[in-house]
Coordinates of C-alpha atoms in Angstrom, one line a residue:
M1 CA 26.2 -42.2 18.8
C2 CA 26.4 -39.1 16.5
H3 CA 25.6 -41.2 13.5
F4 CA 22.5 -42.7 15.2
V5 CA 21.2 -39.2 16.1
Y6 CA 21.8 -38.1 12.5
L7 CA 20.0 -41.1 11.0
F8 CA 17.1 -40.7 13.5
F9 CA 16.5 -37.1 12.4
T10 CA 16.9 -37.9 8.8
F11 CA 14.3 -40.7 9.1
L12 CA 12.0 -38.4 11.1
G13 CA 12.4 -35.7 8.4
A14 CA 11.4 -38.2 5.7
L15 CA 8.3 -39.2 7.6
L16 CA 7.0 -35.7 8.3
P17 CA 5.4 -35.1 4.9
V18 CA 3.5 -38.4 5.4
I19 CA 2.3 -37.4 8.8
D20 CA 1.1 -34.0 7.6
A21 CA -1.5 -35.2 5.2
R22 CA -3.5 -32.0 4.9
A23 CA -0.5 -29.8 4.0
A24 CA 0.2 -28.6 0.4
V25 CA -3.1 -29.6 -1.0
T26 CA -5.0 -28.0 -3.9
F27 CA -8.8 -28.3 -4.2
S28 CA -10.4 -27.5 -7.6
S29 CA -13.6 -25.6 -8.3
K30 CA -15.5 -29.0 -8.6
E31 CA -15.2 -29.3 -4.8
F32 CA -17.2 -26.1 -4.4
D33 CA -20.1 -26.4 -6.8
G34 CA -22.8 -24.1 -5.6
I35 CA -20.8 -22.4 -2.8
L36 CA -20.8 -18.6 -3.2
L37 CA -18.7 -16.0 -1.5
N38 CA -20.6 -12.7 -1.9
N39 CA -22.2 -14.0 -5.1
R40 CA -18.9 -15.2 -6.6
T41 CA -17.9 -18.9 -7.0
I42 CA -14.7 -20.4 -5.7
S43 CA -12.3 -21.4 -8.4
Q44 CA -9.5 -22.9 -6.2
V45 CA -8.5 -23.5 -2.6
Q46 CA -4.8 -24.2 -1.7
C47 CA -3.5 -25.3 1.7
F48 CA 0.2 -24.9 2.5
K49 CA 2.5 -26.6 5.0
A50 CA 3.0 -23.5 7.2
G51 CA 1.1 -23.2 10.4
I52 CA -0.4 -19.8 11.5
N53 CA -1.2 -18.2 14.8
T54 CA -5.0 -17.9 14.8
M55 CA -5.1 -15.0 17.2
D56 CA -2.7 -13.0 15.1
F57 CA -4.6 -13.9 11.9
T58 CA -7.9 -12.7 13.5
R59 CA -6.2 -9.3 14.3
G60 CA -4.8 -9.2 10.8
T61 CA -8.2 -9.7 9.2
E62 CA -9.6 -7.0 11.4
M63 CA -6.9 -4.6 10.1
L64 CA -7.6 -5.6 6.4
S65 CA -11.4 -5.2 6.9
A66 CA -10.9 -1.7 8.2
Y67 CA -8.8 -0.9 5.1
C68 CA -11.4 -2.5 2.8
K69 CA -14.2 -0.3 4.1
N70 CA -12.5 2.8 2.7
F71 CA -10.3 1.7 -0.3
K72 CA -10.1 -0.6 -3.3
I73 CA -7.1 -2.8 -3.9
A74 CA -5.0 -2.2 -6.9
P75 CA -4.3 -5.0 -9.5
L76 CA -1.1 -7.1 -9.2
S77 CA -0.5 -5.9 -5.7
P78 CA -0.8 -7.8 -2.4
Y79 CA -2.5 -6.0 0.5
V80 CA -1.1 -7.6 3.6
A81 CA -1.8 -7.2 7.3
I82 CA 1.1 -8.6 9.4
V83 CA 0.7 -9.4 13.0
G84 CA 3.5 -11.3 14.7
S85 CA 4.7 -13.7 12.1
T86 CA 1.2 -14.3 10.6
T87 CA -0.1 -12.6 7.4
A88 CA -3.6 -12.0 6.2
Y89 CA -3.8 -10.9 2.6
V90 CA -6.0 -10.0 -0.3
C91 CA -5.0 -9.7 -4.0
S92 CA -6.6 -8.8 -7.3
E93 CA -5.1 -10.0 -10.6
V94 CA -6.8 -7.7 -13.2
N95 CA -8.6 -4.6 -12.0
L96 CA -9.3 -2.4 -9.0
E97 CA -11.2 -4.6 -6.6
I98 CA -13.5 -3.9 -3.7
C99 CA -12.4 -6.2 -0.8
S100 CA -14.7 -7.1 2.0
G101 CA -14.4 -8.2 5.6
D102 CA -17.4 -10.5 5.1
T103 CA -15.8 -12.2 2.2
M104 CA -12.5 -12.6 4.2
D105 CA -14.5 -14.3 7.0
L106 CA -16.2 -16.6 4.5
A107 CA -12.9 -17.5 2.8
N108 CA -11.4 -18.2 6.3
Q109 CA -14.3 -20.6 7.0
V110 CA -13.6 -22.4 3.8
L111 CA -9.8 -22.6 4.7
D112 CA -10.7 -23.9 8.2
D113 CA -12.9 -26.6 6.6
K114 CA -10.5 -27.7 3.9
C115 CA -7.1 -27.1 5.5
G116 CA -7.7 -26.9 9.2
P117 CA -7.9 -23.8 11.4
T118 CA -4.2 -23.4 11.9
V119 CA -2.9 -24.1 8.4
A120 CA -1.9 -21.4 5.9
G121 CA -3.7 -21.2 2.5
H122 CA -5.7 -19.1 0.1
V123 CA -9.1 -19.0 -1.7
R124 CA -9.2 -17.8 -5.3
L125 CA -12.6 -16.5 -6.4
N126 CA -13.9 -17.2 -9.9
D127 CA -14.5 -13.5 -10.8
V128 CA -13.1 -11.2 -13.5
N129 CA -10.3 -10.0 -11.2
A130 CA -9.3 -13.5 -9.9
T131 CA -9.5 -12.1 -6.4
L132 CA -7.6 -14.1 -3.8
Y133 CA -8.0 -14.1 0.0
G134 CA -5.4 -15.8 2.1
R135 CA -3.4 -16.4 5.3
G136 CA 0.2 -17.4 5.8
V137 CA 3.5 -16.6 7.5
L138 CA 6.1 -14.1 6.8
E139 CA 8.5 -16.4 4.9
S140 CA 5.7 -17.8 2.6
P141 CA 4.9 -16.5 -0.9
L142 CA 1.8 -14.4 -1.3
C143 CA -0.6 -13.9 -4.2
P144 CA 0.5 -16.3 -6.9
M145 CA -1.5 -15.3 -9.9
S146 CA -3.2 -17.7 -12.3
S147 CA -1.7 -16.0 -15.3
G148 CA 1.9 -16.6 -14.1
L149 CA 2.6 -12.9 -14.9
M150 CA 3.0 -11.9 -11.3
K151 CA 5.9 -13.0 -9.1
N152 CA 5.2 -14.3 -5.7
Y153 CA 5.8 -11.7 -3.0
H154 CA 7.7 -12.6 0.1
F155 CA 7.8 -10.6 3.4
Y156 CA 10.7 -11.1 5.7
P157 CA 11.1 -9.7 9.2
I158 CA 13.7 -7.0 9.6
P159 CA 15.8 -7.2 12.8
T160 CA 15.6 -4.2 15.1
F161 CA 18.6 -2.9 16.9
I162 CA 18.7 -0.3 19.7
N163 CA 22.2 0.7 20.9
G164 CA 23.7 -2.2 19.1
T165 CA 21.4 -4.8 20.8
R166 CA 18.9 -6.8 18.8
V167 CA 15.5 -6.3 20.4
G168 CA 13.2 -8.0 18.0
K169 CA 12.2 -8.7 14.4
W170 CA 10.6 -5.4 13.7

């Protein structure tokens, strides 16, 4: 009986990538001819296998939008809003960049159309800074840069203990 259960889950695991046809897909700039996000063309859209909580993502984009109203983002640094296990992020590869809540919303619409509304992914703009807007989960890499010079960032939850008892991830 144990062998049967093991084989069943092994077989199921082999089928999952086939079932999840929209996961881990990259769309090139040819797919987006003429589509502009705040007067900038899209150079790439990537969808990942991870699923996101859309309510948490919406709250995360609101947090990032509030930040973007007052500050620029530094090059080679991810700016991340974490709500629950979902991340909303923006990155700039080259120079200081002005991020925008409107651009985040438009990038999210592109991700919804190409990846699905609950799938992690990012949109890279074809601008001098190679700005990237994305959504993901804590364990996923963030801000892979086109030059290959920047390491992917990972954010992992930290367990919280009160009086020796684990009370949550933060």
